[in-house]
Amino acid sequence: MSAELGLYGAAVAAAAATYFWRGFGVAVGGRLDPNGLLFEWFAAVAYAILAALVVRLVVFPSGELREIALAVRLGACAAALGTYVLFGRSLFAGCFAAAAVIAAAASGVLG
Amino acid sequence: MKGVAADEDSPARGTRRALLAGARAAALAPALVLGASYVGFGSLVGAHELSLEFALFNTLTAWALPGQVVLVELYLAGSGVLAIVLAVGLANMRLAPMTVAMMPLVAAPGRPPWRLYASAFFVAVTCWAMTMAQAPNMARSDRLSWFIGCSLVLWGASLAGTVVGFYAAAELPAALTLALVFLNPVYFLLLFLQSTQGARDATRLVALLTGGALCVPAHFYSPEWSLLIAGLGGGTVAALYRVAMVRR
């Protein structure tokens, strides 16, 4: 029971922490001049953080993905990029290729 | 993709049309891939015997996958609520500059501010990147509705994926679950690449490349702060690049 409470307490707090940044973004973003340099900077920071997030999820993953060698994870990304371009910029094809590489490698590692 | 033309009929009809156009843009590929990523989340929850209600509650109230994974992993590791909140807040800090960057694009004059605060709940990577790419081709009054239509479909797909993943956790081979978890960064990678294509200059591409490159040294310096360091560093480099290009 207290474990459940702790879990939901954490989930409610996590939801608040998540919305906090979104609300902050509205408060600041509504006041900026969309042609100004400060706005450009915020947009660039957003793209840079997202790229960093992708790199972190691929290069320094948490959990069981760590069982998959870094070379395989990078190879899966390369396969995704190659397939994406080859199939006329298809997100679906690119994602499928990466998932196939990881699934094949994982069934080797995990048995 | 077609923009939503501003036409002469009633505002309510225009709004509904933009909403449907956004929903249609999200249906199929984006919804499938995001849904599959959430199958990974649902099975993570199911495999560790947390409840489906919790998984759905979390996807409903804090829709942003990386933060949700952090919540579950830290909870399972026995972390306290304060540590979890700080880690989730840190993992989701990207939502602030993302929202800042999207607001001037979707805000329309004369609309009450609460609509923006309410819509901001849906700012998440997929619908954000789609809106950043598509909104400039639309009438200003249609953009927010398009974003909401897009988000609602993706949110629904996330909830459906969570349920499927939860029940499939025991049946899914571990190798497939890992592949689904890995879909998330790969999908983001391709999505960002796509969203830089319509840009008027290379500023976004510079931001992506420098932010991604800076993440690795930043991680060795401080794993907790690596995203923020790489984001501020890469974003500043890109903004300077833009200043240099404009002056030329």
CSV table of C-alpha atoms in Angstrom, one decimal:
chain,number,residue,atom,x,y,z
A,1,MET,CA,0.0,0.0,0.0
A,2,SER,CA,2.7,2.5,1.0
A,3,ALA,CA,4.7,1.4,-2.0
A,4,GLU,CA,1.7,2.2,-4.3
A,5,LEU,CA,1.3,5.5,-2.6
A,6,GLY,CA,5.0,6.2,-3.1
A,7,LEU,CA,4.7,5.3,-6.8
A,8,TYR,CA,1.7,7.6,-7.4
A,9,GLY,CA,3.3,10.4,-5.3
A,10,ALA,CA,6.3,10.1,-7.5
A,11,ALA,CA,4.2,10.1,-10.7
A,12,VAL,CA,2.2,13.2,-9.7
A,13,ALA,CA,5.4,15.0,-8.8
A,14,ALA,CA,7.0,13.9,-12.1
A,15,ALA,CA,3.9,15.2,-14.0
A,16,ALA,CA,4.3,18.5,-12.2
A,17,ALA,CA,8.0,18.7,-13.0
A,18,THR,CA,7.2,17.9,-16.6
A,19,TYR,CA,4.5,20.5,-17.0
A,20,PHE,CA,6.6,23.1,-15.2
A,21,TRP,CA,9.0,23.4,-18.2
A,22,ARG,CA,6.1,23.5,-20.7
A,23,GLY,CA,4.4,26.3,-18.7
A,24,PHE,CA,7.7,28.1,-18.4
A,25,GLY,CA,8.1,27.9,-22.1
A,26,VAL,CA,4.8,29.6,-22.7
A,27,ALA,CA,5.5,32.4,-20.2
A,28,VAL,CA,8.8,33.2,-21.9
A,29,GLY,CA,8.0,32.3,-25.5
A,30,GLY,CA,4.9,34.5,-25.6
A,31,ARG,CA,7.1,37.6,-24.8
A,32,LEU,CA,9.9,37.1,-27.3
A,33,ASP,CA,10.2,38.7,-30.7
A,34,PRO,CA,10.1,35.8,-33.2
A,35,ASN,CA,12.6,37.7,-35.4
A,36,GLY,CA,15.0,38.5,-32.6
A,37,LEU,CA,18.3,36.8,-31.8
A,38,LEU,CA,17.1,35.6,-28.3
A,39,PHE,CA,14.3,33.6,-29.9
A,40,GLU,CA,16.8,32.1,-32.4
A,41,TRP,CA,19.0,31.2,-29.5
A,42,PHE,CA,16.2,29.4,-27.7
A,43,ALA,CA,15.2,27.5,-30.8
A,44,ALA,CA,18.8,26.5,-31.4
A,45,VAL,CA,19.2,25.4,-27.8
A,46,ALA,CA,16.1,23.2,-28.2
A,47,TYR,CA,17.5,21.5,-31.3
A,48,ALA,CA,20.9,21.1,-29.7
A,49,ILE,CA,19.4,19.5,-26.5
A,50,LEU,CA,17.4,17.1,-28.6
A,51,ALA,CA,20.4,16.1,-30.6
A,52,ALA,CA,22.3,15.5,-27.3
A,53,LEU,CA,19.3,13.5,-26.1
A,54,VAL,CA,19.6,11.2,-29.1
A,55,VAL,CA,23.3,10.8,-28.7
A,56,ARG,CA,22.9,10.0,-25.0
A,57,LEU,CA,20.2,7.4,-25.6
A,58,VAL,CA,22.4,5.7,-28.2
A,59,VAL,CA,25.9,6.1,-26.7
A,60,PHE,CA,25.1,6.1,-23.0
A,61,PRO,CA,21.8,4.1,-22.7
A,62,SER,CA,20.3,3.1,-19.4
A,63,GLY,CA,18.9,-0.3,-18.6
A,64,GLU,CA,19.3,-3.4,-20.7
A,65,LEU,CA,20.4,-1.6,-23.8
A,66,ARG,CA,23.8,-1.6,-22.3
A,67,GLU,CA,24.0,-5.3,-23.0
A,68,ILE,CA,24.2,-4.4,-26.7
A,69,ALA,CA,27.7,-3.3,-27.9
A,70,LEU,CA,28.2,0.3,-28.7
A,71,ALA,CA,29.3,-0.6,-32.2
A,72,VAL,CA,26.0,-2.4,-32.8
A,73,ARG,CA,24.0,0.5,-31.5
A,74,LEU,CA,25.9,2.9,-33.8
A,75,GLY,CA,25.6,0.4,-36.7
A,76,ALA,CA,21.8,0.3,-36.1
A,77,CYS,CA,21.7,4.2,-36.5
A,78,ALA,CA,23.8,3.9,-39.6
A,79,ALA,CA,21.4,1.3,-41.0
A,80,ALA,CA,18.5,3.6,-40.1
A,81,LEU,CA,20.0,6.6,-41.9
A,82,GLY,CA,20.9,4.5,-45.0
A,83,THR,CA,17.5,2.9,-45.2
A,84,TYR,CA,15.8,6.2,-44.7
A,85,VAL,CA,17.6,7.8,-47.6
A,86,LEU,CA,17.3,4.7,-49.8
A,87,PHE,CA,13.5,4.4,-49.3
A,88,GLY,CA,12.7,8.0,-50.3
A,89,ARG,CA,13.1,9.6,-46.8
A,90,SER,CA,10.8,7.0,-45.1
A,91,LEU,CA,10.8,7.3,-41.3
A,92,PHE,CA,9.1,4.0,-41.1
A,93,ALA,CA,11.7,2.1,-43.2
A,94,GLY,CA,14.6,3.7,-41.3
A,95,CYS,CA,13.1,2.8,-37.9
A,96,PHE,CA,12.4,-0.8,-39.1
A,97,ALA,CA,16.0,-1.3,-40.2
A,98,ALA,CA,17.4,-0.1,-36.8
A,99,ALA,CA,15.0,-2.2,-34.9
A,100,ALA,CA,15.9,-5.3,-37.0
A,101,VAL,CA,19.7,-4.7,-36.3
A,102,ILE,CA,19.1,-4.4,-32.5
A,103,ALA,CA,16.7,-7.4,-32.4
A,104,ALA,CA,19.2,-9.6,-34.3
A,105,ALA,CA,22.1,-8.6,-32.1
A,106,ALA,CA,20.0,-8.9,-28.9
A,107,SER,CA,18.8,-12.4,-29.7
A,108,GLY,CA,22.5,-13.3,-30.1
A,109,VAL,CA,23.5,-11.7,-26.8
A,110,LEU,CA,20.5,-12.7,-24.7
A,111,GLY,CA,20.2,-16.2,-26.2
B,1,MET,CA,2.3,18.0,-47.4
B,2,LYS,CA,-0.6,20.4,-48.0
B,3,GLY,CA,-0.9,23.5,-45.9
B,4,VAL,CA,-4.3,24.4,-44.6
B,5,ALA,CA,-5.6,27.3,-46.7
B,6,ALA,CA,-7.3,30.2,-45.0
B,7,ASP,CA,-10.7,30.2,-46.5
B,8,GLU,CA,-13.8,32.3,-46.1
B,9,ASP,CA,-16.1,30.0,-44.1
B,10,SER,CA,-16.8,30.2,-40.4
B,11,PRO,CA,-13.9,30.2,-37.9
B,12,ALA,CA,-15.2,27.0,-36.2
B,13,ARG,CA,-15.2,25.1,-39.4
B,14,GLY,CA,-11.7,26.3,-40.2
B,15,THR,CA,-10.6,25.2,-36.8
B,16,ARG,CA,-12.1,21.7,-37.2
B,17,ARG,CA,-10.5,21.3,-40.6
B,18,ALA,CA,-7.0,22.3,-39.2
B,19,LEU,CA,-7.5,19.8,-36.3
B,20,LEU,CA,-8.4,17.0,-38.7
B,21,ALA,CA,-5.4,17.9,-41.0
B,22,GLY,CA,-3.1,17.7,-38.0
B,23,ALA,CA,-4.6,14.4,-37.0
B,24,ARG,CA,-4.2,13.0,-40.5
B,25,ALA,CA,-0.6,14.1,-40.6
B,26,ALA,CA,0.1,12.1,-37.4
B,27,ALA,CA,-1.8,9.0,-38.3
B,28,LEU,CA,0.1,6.1,-39.8
B,29,ALA,CA,3.9,6.4,-39.6
B,30,PRO,CA,4.4,8.8,-36.7
B,31,ALA,CA,1.6,7.2,-34.6
B,32,LEU,CA,2.9,3.7,-35.4
B,33,VAL,CA,6.5,4.5,-34.5
B,34,LEU,CA,5.7,6.4,-31.3
B,35,GLY,CA,3.1,3.7,-30.4
B,36,ALA,CA,5.9,1.1,-30.8
B,37,SER,CA,8.2,3.2,-28.5
B,38,TYR,CA,5.4,3.2,-25.9
B,39,VAL,CA,5.1,-0.6,-26.3
B,40,GLY,CA,8.7,-0.6,-25.0
B,41,PHE,CA,7.5,1.6,-22.1
B,42,GLY,CA,4.5,-0.5,-21.3
B,43,SER,CA,6.5,-3.7,-21.3
B,44,LEU,CA,9.1,-2.1,-19.0
B,45,VAL,CA,6.3,-1.4,-16.6
B,46,GLY,CA,4.7,-4.8,-17.1
B,47,ALA,CA,8.0,-6.7,-16.8
B,48,HIS,CA,8.6,-5.2,-13.3
B,49,GLU,CA,5.1,-5.9,-12.1
B,50,LEU,CA,4.0,-2.3,-11.7
B,51,SER,CA,0.3,-1.8,-12.6
B,52,LEU,CA,-1.2,-0.9,-15.9
B,53,GLU,CA,-3.2,1.9,-14.1
B,54,PHE,CA,0.1,3.4,-13.1
B,55,ALA,CA,1.5,3.2,-16.7
B,56,LEU,CA,-1.6,4.8,-18.2
B,57,PHE,CA,-1.7,7.5,-15.4
B,58,ASN,CA,1.9,8.3,-16.2
B,59,THR,CA,1.4,8.5,-20.0
B,60,LEU,CA,-1.8,10.6,-19.4
B,61,THR,CA,-0.3,13.1,-17.0
B,62,ALA,CA,3.4,13.4,-18.0
B,63,TRP,CA,3.5,12.6,-21.7
B,64,ALA,CA,7.2,12.7,-22.5
B,65,LEU,CA,8.9,9.3,-22.9
B,66,PRO,CA,12.5,9.9,-21.7
B,67,GLY,CA,11.2,11.3,-18.4
B,68,GLN,CA,8.7,8.4,-18.0
B,69,VAL,CA,11.5,5.9,-18.4
B,70,VAL,CA,13.6,7.8,-15.8
B,71,LEU,CA,10.6,7.7,-13.4
B,72,VAL,CA,10.2,3.9,-13.7
B,73,GLU,CA,13.9,3.1,-13.6
B,74,LEU,CA,14.6,5.3,-10.5
B,75,TYR,CA,11.5,4.0,-8.7
B,76,LEU,CA,12.6,0.4,-9.3
B,77,ALA,CA,16.1,1.3,-8.1
B,78,GLY,CA,14.5,2.5,-4.8
B,79,SER,CA,15.1,6.2,-5.2
B,80,GLY,CA,13.1,8.7,-3.1
B,81,VAL,CA,10.5,11.1,-4.5
B,82,LEU,CA,12.7,14.1,-4.3
B,83,ALA,CA,15.5,12.4,-6.3
B,84,ILE,CA,13.0,11.2,-8.8
B,85,VAL,CA,11.4,14.6,-9.3
B,86,LEU,CA,14.8,16.2,-9.8
B,87,ALA,CA,15.9,13.6,-12.3
B,88,VAL,CA,12.6,13.8,-14.3
B,89,GLY,CA,12.8,17.6,-14.2
B,90,LEU,CA,16.3,17.4,-15.5
B,91,ALA,CA,15.4,14.8,-18.2
B,92,ASN,CA,12.5,17.0,-19.4
B,93,MET,CA,14.2,20.4,-19.2
B,94,ARG,CA,14.4,20.3,-23.0
B,95,LEU,CA,10.6,21.0,-23.1
B,96,ALA,CA,11.2,24.6,-22.0
B,97,PRO,CA,13.3,25.8,-25.0
B,98,MET,CA,11.1,23.6,-27.3
B,99,THR,CA,8.0,25.4,-26.0
B,100,VAL,CA,9.6,28.8,-26.3
B,101,ALA,CA,10.5,28.1,-29.9
B,102,MET,CA,7.1,26.9,-30.8
B,103,MET,CA,4.9,29.6,-29.2
B,104,PRO,CA,5.6,32.5,-31.6
B,105,LEU,CA,4.8,30.1,-34.4
B,106,VAL,CA,1.4,29.0,-33.1
B,107,ALA,CA,0.2,32.1,-31.1
B,108,ALA,CA,-2.5,34.0,-32.9
B,109,PRO,CA,-3.5,37.6,-31.9
B,110,GLY,CA,-6.6,38.0,-29.9
B,111,ARG,CA,-6.7,34.5,-28.5
B,112,PRO,CA,-6.8,34.1,-24.7
B,113,PRO,CA,-3.4,33.0,-23.2
B,114,TRP,CA,-4.9,30.0,-21.4
B,115,ARG,CA,-5.2,28.2,-24.7
B,116,LEU,CA,-1.5,28.3,-25.1
B,117,TYR,CA,-0.9,27.2,-21.5
B,118,ALA,CA,-3.4,24.3,-22.1
B,119,SER,CA,-1.9,23.3,-25.5
B,120,ALA,CA,1.6,23.4,-24.0
B,121,PHE,CA,0.7,20.2,-22.2
B,122,PHE,CA,1.1,18.4,-25.5
B,123,VAL,CA,4.5,19.8,-26.4
B,124,ALA,CA,6.5,16.6,-26.9
B,125,VAL,CA,9.2,15.8,-29.4
B,126,THR,CA,7.2,14.2,-32.2
B,127,CYS,CA,4.4,16.7,-32.6
B,128,TRP,CA,6.8,19.5,-31.8
B,129,ALA,CA,9.1,18.6,-34.7
B,130,MET,CA,6.2,18.1,-37.1
B,131,THR,CA,4.7,21.4,-36.1
B,132,MET,CA,8.0,23.3,-36.4
B,133,ALA,CA,8.3,21.9,-39.9
B,134,GLN,CA,4.7,22.3,-41.1
B,135,ALA,CA,3.4,25.4,-39.3
B,136,PRO,CA,5.1,28.0,-41.5
B,137,ASN,CA,3.1,26.7,-44.5
B,138,MET,CA,-0.3,27.3,-42.7
B,139,ALA,CA,-2.5,30.2,-42.0
B,140,ARG,CA,-1.6,31.5,-38.5
B,141,SER,CA,-5.1,30.9,-37.1
B,142,ASP,CA,-4.9,27.2,-38.1
B,143,ARG,CA,-1.6,26.3,-36.5
B,144,LEU,CA,-2.5,25.7,-32.9
B,145,SER,CA,-5.5,23.5,-34.0
B,146,TRP,CA,-3.2,21.5,-36.3
B,147,PHE,CA,-0.8,21.0,-33.5
B,148,ILE,CA,-3.6,19.8,-31.2
B,149,GLY,CA,-5.0,17.4,-33.8
B,150,CYS,CA,-1.5,16.0,-34.4
B,151,SER,CA,-0.9,15.7,-30.6
B,152,LEU,CA,-4.2,14.0,-29.8
B,153,VAL,CA,-3.5,11.2,-32.3
B,154,LEU,CA,0.0,10.7,-31.0
B,155,TRP,CA,-1.2,10.8,-27.4
B,156,GLY,CA,-3.8,8.1,-28.2
B,157,ALA,CA,-1.2,6.0,-30.0
B,158,SER,CA,1.0,6.3,-26.9
B,159,LEU,CA,-1.8,5.1,-24.6
B,160,ALA,CA,-2.6,2.2,-26.9
B,161,GLY,CA,1.1,1.3,-27.2
B,162,THR,CA,1.4,1.4,-23.3
B,163,VAL,CA,-1.5,-1.1,-23.0
B,164,VAL,CA,-0.2,-3.4,-25.7
B,165,GLY,CA,3.3,-3.4,-24.2
B,166,PHE,CA,2.0,-4.0,-20.7
B,167,TYR,CA,0.1,-7.1,-21.7
B,168,ALA,CA,2.7,-8.3,-24.2
B,169,ALA,CA,5.6,-7.9,-21.7
B,170,ALA,CA,5.6,-11.6,-20.7
B,171,GLU,CA,5.1,-12.8,-24.3
B,172,LEU,CA,7.5,-10.4,-26.1
B,173,PRO,CA,11.0,-11.8,-26.5
B,174,ALA,CA,13.5,-9.7,-24.7
B,175,ALA,CA,15.3,-9.0,-27.9
B,176,LEU,CA,12.2,-7.4,-29.4
B,177,THR,CA,11.6,-5.3,-26.3
B,178,LEU,CA,15.1,-3.9,-26.6
B,179,ALA,CA,14.6,-3.1,-30.3
B,180,LEU,CA,11.4,-1.2,-29.4
B,181,VAL,CA,13.2,0.8,-26.7
B,182,PHE,CA,15.9,1.6,-29.2
B,183,LEU,CA,13.2,2.9,-31.7
B,184,ASN,CA,12.9,6.1,-29.8
B,185,PRO,CA,16.3,7.7,-30.4
B,186,VAL,CA,16.4,6.4,-34.0
B,187,TYR,CA,13.0,7.9,-34.7
B,188,PHE,CA,14.1,11.2,-33.2
B,189,LEU,CA,17.3,11.2,-35.2
B,190,LEU,CA,15.4,10.8,-38.5
B,191,LEU,CA,12.7,13.2,-37.5
B,192,PHE,CA,15.1,16.0,-36.7
B,193,LEU,CA,17.0,15.4,-39.9
B,194,GLN,CA,13.7,15.7,-41.7
B,195,SER,CA,12.6,18.9,-39.8
B,196,THR,CA,15.8,20.7,-40.8
B,197,GLN,CA,14.9,20.3,-44.5
B,198,GLY,CA,12.4,23.1,-44.8
B,199,ALA,CA,14.5,25.5,-42.8
B,200,ARG,CA,15.6,28.9,-44.4
B,201,ASP,CA,19.2,28.4,-43.3
B,202,ALA,CA,21.6,25.9,-41.7
B,203,THR,CA,21.2,27.2,-38.1
B,204,ARG,CA,19.1,24.2,-37.0
B,205,LEU,CA,21.5,21.8,-38.6
B,206,VAL,CA,24.5,23.4,-36.9
B,207,ALA,CA,22.6,23.2,-33.6
B,208,LEU,CA,21.9,19.5,-34.1
B,209,LEU,CA,25.4,18.7,-35.1
B,210,THR,CA,27.2,20.7,-32.3
B,211,GLY,CA,24.7,19.6,-29.7
B,212,GLY,CA,25.1,16.0,-30.6
B,213,ALA,CA,28.9,16.2,-30.7
B,214,LEU,CA,29.1,18.1,-27.4
B,215,CYS,CA,27.0,15.5,-25.6
B,216,VAL,CA,29.9,12.9,-25.4
B,217,PRO,CA,32.6,15.1,-23.7
B,218,ALA,CA,29.8,16.7,-21.5
B,219,HIS,CA,28.7,13.3,-20.4
B,220,PHE,CA,32.2,12.4,-19.2
B,221,TYR,CA,32.3,15.7,-17.3
B,222,SER,CA,28.9,15.3,-15.7
B,223,PRO,CA,26.3,12.7,-16.8
B,224,GLU,CA,23.4,14.6,-15.0
B,225,TRP,CA,24.1,17.9,-16.7
B,226,SER,CA,25.3,16.7,-20.1
B,227,LEU,CA,22.1,17.5,-22.0
B,228,LEU,CA,22.0,21.1,-20.6
B,229,ILE,CA,25.7,21.7,-21.3
B,230,ALA,CA,25.5,20.3,-24.8
B,231,GLY,CA,22.2,22.2,-25.4
B,232,LEU,CA,23.5,25.6,-24.2
B,233,GLY,CA,26.9,25.1,-25.9
B,234,GLY,CA,25.5,23.8,-29.2
B,235,GLY,CA,22.6,26.4,-29.2
B,236,THR,CA,25.0,29.2,-28.6
B,237,VAL,CA,27.3,28.1,-31.4
B,238,ALA,CA,24.4,27.9,-33.8
B,239,ALA,CA,23.1,31.3,-32.8
B,240,LEU,CA,26.5,32.8,-33.3
B,241,TYR,CA,26.6,31.1,-36.7
B,242,ARG,CA,23.3,32.7,-37.6
B,243,VAL,CA,24.6,36.1,-36.5
B,244,ALA,CA,27.6,35.7,-38.7
B,245,MET,CA,25.5,34.6,-41.7
B,246,VAL,CA,23.1,37.5,-41.4
B,247,ARG,CA,25.9,40.1,-41.2
B,248,ARG,CA,27.5,38.7,-44.3
